Amino acid sequence: MIRGKADFYTKLWAGLELLSALALIGAGWLFGSIFPGHPIIARGVGVGLGFIAGWLLPSLLFGRPVFELHWRIDDIETSGTASVDVRRRQPDDTLSRDDVELYFKVVLRAKYSSFAAWRLLRKAQRRGVQVLVHFRPVGVASVKSQRPIEGSSLETGDTKPIIRLDVIDTDHDTEQTQFVGSIVPGANRSTTDSIDIRAEIHDPETGESFRWARVDVGTSNITIRK
């Protein structure tokens, strides 16, 4: 099942890589048939060479850069889901549970596994591509910036908050930028807030998602017990 444009391009890219590998193996089979004398051996050698080419060349031609978000929440590195109990931070009854802030840091890194992916990462850098981090549902929590860092910014409003992280480097698996902030649980009177984190790659030239890369959100949900 295809879920949106990003999923479509992911499957299309993988399909092209598989098709090219099969085509190279098939070409090796046909190439081996032109040698006289021992057709079975020649075809076997041709398939072997085609298999090597089918493994090597697609790795150089295909593959997309991957932007990874690395989270440190409440001074603990997290991935997948995170659970934080902020009740222990209330030293007395004068501090409301809605006034407690949850400190965090999110770091943007980029990885690539092919020459084509490196070129796409360079293209993303030149175009000023950003990774946008959304917190959902709207109103479940607010976000504050604790320290200004070049290459990151925070937007607030009725349909936000949104953290913007700039793509500023083309080195493999190095820190691009980071955002240091805090989460303030929502004003609802429930004892638990569940915050879903979503991320997208924004291309300012088109105003849409940068389709030739993908993003790994790292931590997809934060449960705050208050």
Tab-separated table of C-alpha atoms in Angstrom:
chain	number	residue	atom	x	y	z
A	1	MET	CA	0.000	0.000	0.000
A	2	ILE	CA	1.283	3.461	-0.917
A	3	ARG	CA	0.721	6.134	1.739
A	4	GLY	CA	1.348	9.497	0.121
A	5	LYS	CA	3.968	10.941	-2.217
A	6	ALA	CA	6.948	10.245	0.030
A	7	ASP	CA	6.051	6.556	0.242
A	8	PHE	CA	5.521	6.436	-3.532
A	9	TYR	CA	8.994	7.796	-4.267
A	10	THR	CA	10.547	5.451	-1.716
A	11	LYS	CA	9.006	2.424	-3.450
A	12	LEU	CA	9.819	3.815	-6.897
A	13	TRP	CA	13.487	4.273	-5.976
A	14	ALA	CA	13.715	0.749	-4.545
A	15	GLY	CA	11.983	-0.677	-7.617
A	16	LEU	CA	14.400	1.026	-9.996
A	17	GLU	CA	17.359	-0.308	-8.019
A	18	LEU	CA	15.981	-3.862	-8.127
A	19	LEU	CA	15.142	-3.601	-11.836
A	20	SER	CA	18.654	-2.408	-12.701
A	21	ALA	CA	20.231	-5.272	-10.743
A	22	LEU	CA	18.049	-7.864	-12.515
A	23	ALA	CA	18.814	-6.269	-15.880
A	24	LEU	CA	22.565	-6.535	-15.265
A	25	ILE	CA	22.264	-10.198	-14.242
A	26	GLY	CA	20.181	-10.896	-17.364
A	27	ALA	CA	22.752	-9.090	-19.501
A	28	GLY	CA	25.452	-11.340	-18.043
A	29	TRP	CA	23.435	-14.416	-19.054
A	30	LEU	CA	23.045	-13.133	-22.626
A	31	PHE	CA	26.672	-12.019	-22.804
A	32	GLY	CA	27.878	-15.495	-21.808
A	33	SER	CA	25.949	-17.095	-24.669
A	34	ILE	CA	28.082	-15.445	-27.358
A	35	PHE	CA	31.219	-17.363	-26.382
A	36	PRO	CA	31.605	-20.697	-28.214
A	37	GLY	CA	32.785	-23.977	-26.735
A	38	HIS	CA	31.302	-24.216	-23.275
A	39	PRO	CA	27.999	-22.318	-23.214
A	40	ILE	CA	27.008	-23.475	-19.733
A	41	ILE	CA	30.311	-22.344	-18.220
A	42	ALA	CA	30.253	-19.116	-20.246
A	43	ARG	CA	26.716	-18.351	-19.137
A	44	GLY	CA	27.673	-19.137	-15.538
A	45	VAL	CA	30.615	-16.740	-15.708
A	46	GLY	CA	28.396	-14.141	-17.365
A	47	VAL	CA	25.744	-14.454	-14.646
A	48	GLY	CA	28.443	-14.211	-11.973
A	49	LEU	CA	29.836	-11.039	-13.484
A	50	GLY	CA	26.314	-9.703	-13.933
A	51	PHE	CA	25.555	-10.447	-10.273
A	52	ILE	CA	28.654	-8.529	-9.160
A	53	ALA	CA	27.759	-5.617	-11.419
A	54	GLY	CA	24.150	-5.789	-10.234
A	55	TRP	CA	25.312	-5.531	-6.632
A	56	LEU	CA	27.976	-2.861	-7.157
A	57	LEU	CA	26.614	-0.427	-9.732
A	58	PRO	CA	23.170	0.172	-8.151
A	59	SER	CA	24.892	0.976	-4.862
A	60	LEU	CA	26.740	3.757	-6.691
A	61	LEU	CA	23.791	4.985	-8.727
A	62	PHE	CA	20.841	4.528	-6.396
A	63	GLY	CA	20.020	5.323	-2.815
A	64	ARG	CA	18.772	8.504	-1.216
A	65	PRO	CA	20.224	10.578	1.601
A	66	VAL	CA	18.630	9.943	4.977
A	67	PHE	CA	18.162	12.704	7.535
A	68	GLU	CA	18.138	11.356	11.083
A	69	LEU	CA	16.854	13.096	14.199
A	70	HIS	CA	18.631	12.168	17.425
A	71	TRP	CA	16.813	13.092	20.647
A	72	ARG	CA	17.930	13.645	24.195
A	73	ILE	CA	14.863	14.095	26.384
A	74	ASP	CA	15.039	14.779	30.094
A	75	ASP	CA	18.820	14.233	29.814
A	76	ILE	CA	18.324	10.708	28.417
A	77	GLU	CA	18.955	9.605	24.830
A	78	THR	CA	15.730	8.218	23.398
A	79	SER	CA	14.452	6.513	20.249
A	80	GLY	CA	11.079	5.152	19.236
A	81	THR	CA	8.957	6.172	22.200
A	82	ALA	CA	9.855	8.037	25.384
A	83	SER	CA	8.073	8.185	28.735
A	84	VAL	CA	8.733	10.896	31.296
A	85	ASP	CA	7.197	11.337	34.759
A	86	VAL	CA	7.403	15.008	35.759
A	87	ARG	CA	5.517	14.608	39.059
A	88	ARG	CA	8.773	14.102	40.923
A	89	ARG	CA	9.827	17.616	39.906
A	90	GLN	CA	7.119	19.226	42.006
A	91	PRO	CA	8.832	19.947	45.337
A	92	ASP	CA	5.653	21.280	46.917
A	93	ASP	CA	2.009	21.955	46.187
A	94	THR	CA	2.681	25.546	45.121
A	95	LEU	CA	4.015	24.392	41.735
A	96	SER	CA	1.305	23.435	39.267
A	97	ARG	CA	1.847	20.344	37.185
A	98	ASP	CA	1.091	22.490	34.127
A	99	ASP	CA	4.059	24.744	34.912
A	100	VAL	CA	6.639	21.967	34.659
A	101	GLU	CA	8.948	22.076	31.634
A	102	LEU	CA	10.550	19.072	29.960
A	103	TYR	CA	13.981	19.897	28.526
A	104	PHE	CA	15.202	18.276	25.318
A	105	LYS	CA	17.733	18.483	22.494
A	106	VAL	CA	17.257	17.269	18.933
A	107	VAL	CA	20.245	16.858	16.600
A	108	LEU	CA	20.023	16.587	12.806
A	109	ARG	CA	22.444	14.230	11.038
A	110	ALA	CA	22.603	13.069	7.412
A	111	LYS	CA	23.724	9.731	5.957
A	112	TYR	CA	24.200	8.414	2.429
A	113	SER	CA	25.310	5.112	0.894
A	114	SER	CA	25.867	5.986	-2.754
A	115	PHE	CA	27.434	8.622	-4.952
A	116	ALA	CA	23.980	9.625	-6.173
A	117	ALA	CA	22.795	10.130	-2.598
A	118	TRP	CA	25.779	12.376	-1.888
A	119	ARG	CA	24.890	14.452	-4.954
A	120	LEU	CA	21.302	14.719	-3.776
A	121	LEU	CA	22.509	15.855	-0.352
A	122	ARG	CA	24.571	18.578	-2.038
A	123	LYS	CA	21.490	19.592	-3.993
A	124	ALA	CA	19.458	19.795	-0.773
A	125	GLN	CA	22.135	21.971	0.821
A	126	ARG	CA	22.276	24.364	-2.145
A	127	ARG	CA	18.500	24.753	-2.193
A	128	GLY	CA	18.302	25.558	1.506
A	129	VAL	CA	16.259	22.476	2.372
A	130	GLN	CA	15.010	22.217	5.961
A	131	VAL	CA	13.753	19.381	8.134
A	132	LEU	CA	10.512	20.447	9.838
A	133	VAL	CA	9.560	18.826	13.139
A	134	HIS	CA	5.870	18.916	14.135
A	135	PHE	CA	4.267	18.146	17.494
A	136	ARG	CA	0.773	16.685	17.372
A	137	PRO	CA	-2.043	16.969	18.234
A	138	VAL	CA	-2.053	20.755	18.103
A	139	GLY	CA	-2.371	22.201	21.596
A	140	VAL	CA	-1.220	19.127	23.485
A	141	ALA	CA	2.013	20.942	24.361
A	142	SER	CA	3.967	24.097	23.650
A	143	VAL	CA	7.663	24.363	22.877
A	144	LYS	CA	10.193	26.964	24.015
A	145	SER	CA	13.665	27.705	22.700
A	146	GLN	CA	16.256	27.610	25.458
A	147	ARG	CA	19.340	28.581	23.495
A	148	PRO	CA	19.677	30.211	20.059
A	149	ILE	CA	21.679	27.981	17.693
A	150	GLU	CA	22.567	28.878	14.123
A	151	GLY	CA	20.714	26.731	11.641
A	152	SER	CA	17.660	26.066	13.811
A	153	SER	CA	14.550	28.057	14.645
A	154	LEU	CA	11.142	27.718	16.271
A	155	GLU	CA	7.744	28.778	14.973
A	156	THR	CA	4.750	29.098	17.251
A	157	GLY	CA	1.095	29.766	16.512
A	158	ASP	CA	-2.348	28.211	16.265
A	159	THR	CA	-1.202	25.308	14.044
A	160	LYS	CA	2.300	24.958	15.471
A	161	PRO	CA	4.899	24.578	17.131
A	162	ILE	CA	7.331	23.697	14.356
A	163	ILE	CA	11.084	23.312	14.703
A	164	ARG	CA	13.086	24.135	11.563
A	165	LEU	CA	16.497	22.502	11.125
A	166	ASP	CA	18.678	23.643	8.217
A	167	VAL	CA	20.626	21.235	5.998
A	168	ILE	CA	24.062	22.868	6.164
A	169	ASP	CA	26.600	20.064	5.624
A	170	THR	CA	27.301	17.261	3.135
A	171	ASP	CA	29.536	15.111	5.341
A	172	HIS	CA	28.362	11.588	6.113
A	173	ASP	CA	26.879	11.024	9.588
A	174	THR	CA	27.960	14.355	11.049
A	175	GLU	CA	25.902	16.836	13.016
A	176	GLN	CA	24.127	19.333	10.776
A	177	THR	CA	22.563	21.462	13.469
A	178	GLN	CA	20.609	21.095	16.696
A	179	PHE	CA	17.756	22.655	18.623
A	180	VAL	CA	17.775	22.987	22.407
A	181	GLY	CA	14.419	23.681	23.997
A	182	SER	CA	11.742	22.618	26.437
A	183	ILE	CA	8.255	21.171	26.198
A	184	VAL	CA	5.491	22.602	28.383
A	185	PRO	CA	2.628	20.105	28.836
A	186	GLY	CA	-0.778	21.263	27.665
A	187	ALA	CA	-3.365	22.963	29.812
A	188	ASN	CA	-5.774	20.017	29.759
A	189	ARG	CA	-6.460	18.497	33.161
A	190	SER	CA	-5.576	14.934	32.243
A	191	THR	CA	-2.721	13.319	34.125
A	192	THR	CA	-1.042	12.098	30.929
A	193	ASP	CA	-0.123	13.864	27.693
A	194	SER	CA	0.784	11.841	24.592
A	195	ILE	CA	2.762	13.873	22.048
A	196	ASP	CA	3.293	12.517	18.548
A	197	ILE	CA	6.329	13.807	16.663
A	198	ARG	CA	6.304	14.044	12.876
A	199	ALA	CA	9.001	15.254	10.501
A	200	GLU	CA	9.111	16.286	6.856
A	201	ILE	CA	11.745	17.614	4.469
A	202	HIS	CA	10.776	21.027	3.112
A	203	ASP	CA	12.075	22.336	-0.203
A	204	PRO	CA	11.788	26.162	-0.277
A	205	GLU	CA	12.106	26.279	-4.077
A	206	THR	CA	8.930	24.282	-4.655
A	207	GLY	CA	7.190	24.882	-1.335
A	208	GLU	CA	6.700	21.124	-1.051
A	209	SER	CA	8.523	18.132	0.375
A	210	PHE	CA	12.011	17.360	-0.964
A	211	ARG	CA	11.090	14.015	-2.520
A	212	TRP	CA	14.596	12.683	-3.171
A	213	ALA	CA	15.484	12.206	0.485
A	214	ARG	CA	13.788	10.691	3.503
A	215	VAL	CA	13.748	11.493	7.187
A	216	ASP	CA	13.926	9.215	10.233
A	217	VAL	CA	12.139	10.971	13.093
A	218	GLY	CA	14.057	9.029	15.759
A	219	THR	CA	11.589	9.511	18.621
A	220	SER	CA	7.999	9.322	17.393
A	221	ASN	CA	6.081	9.725	20.668
A	222	ILE	CA	6.579	11.236	24.119
A	223	THR	CA	4.286	10.282	26.989
A	224	ILE	CA	4.341	12.805	29.831
A	225	ARG	CA	2.889	11.793	33.180
A	226	LYS	CA	2.126	14.858	35.254
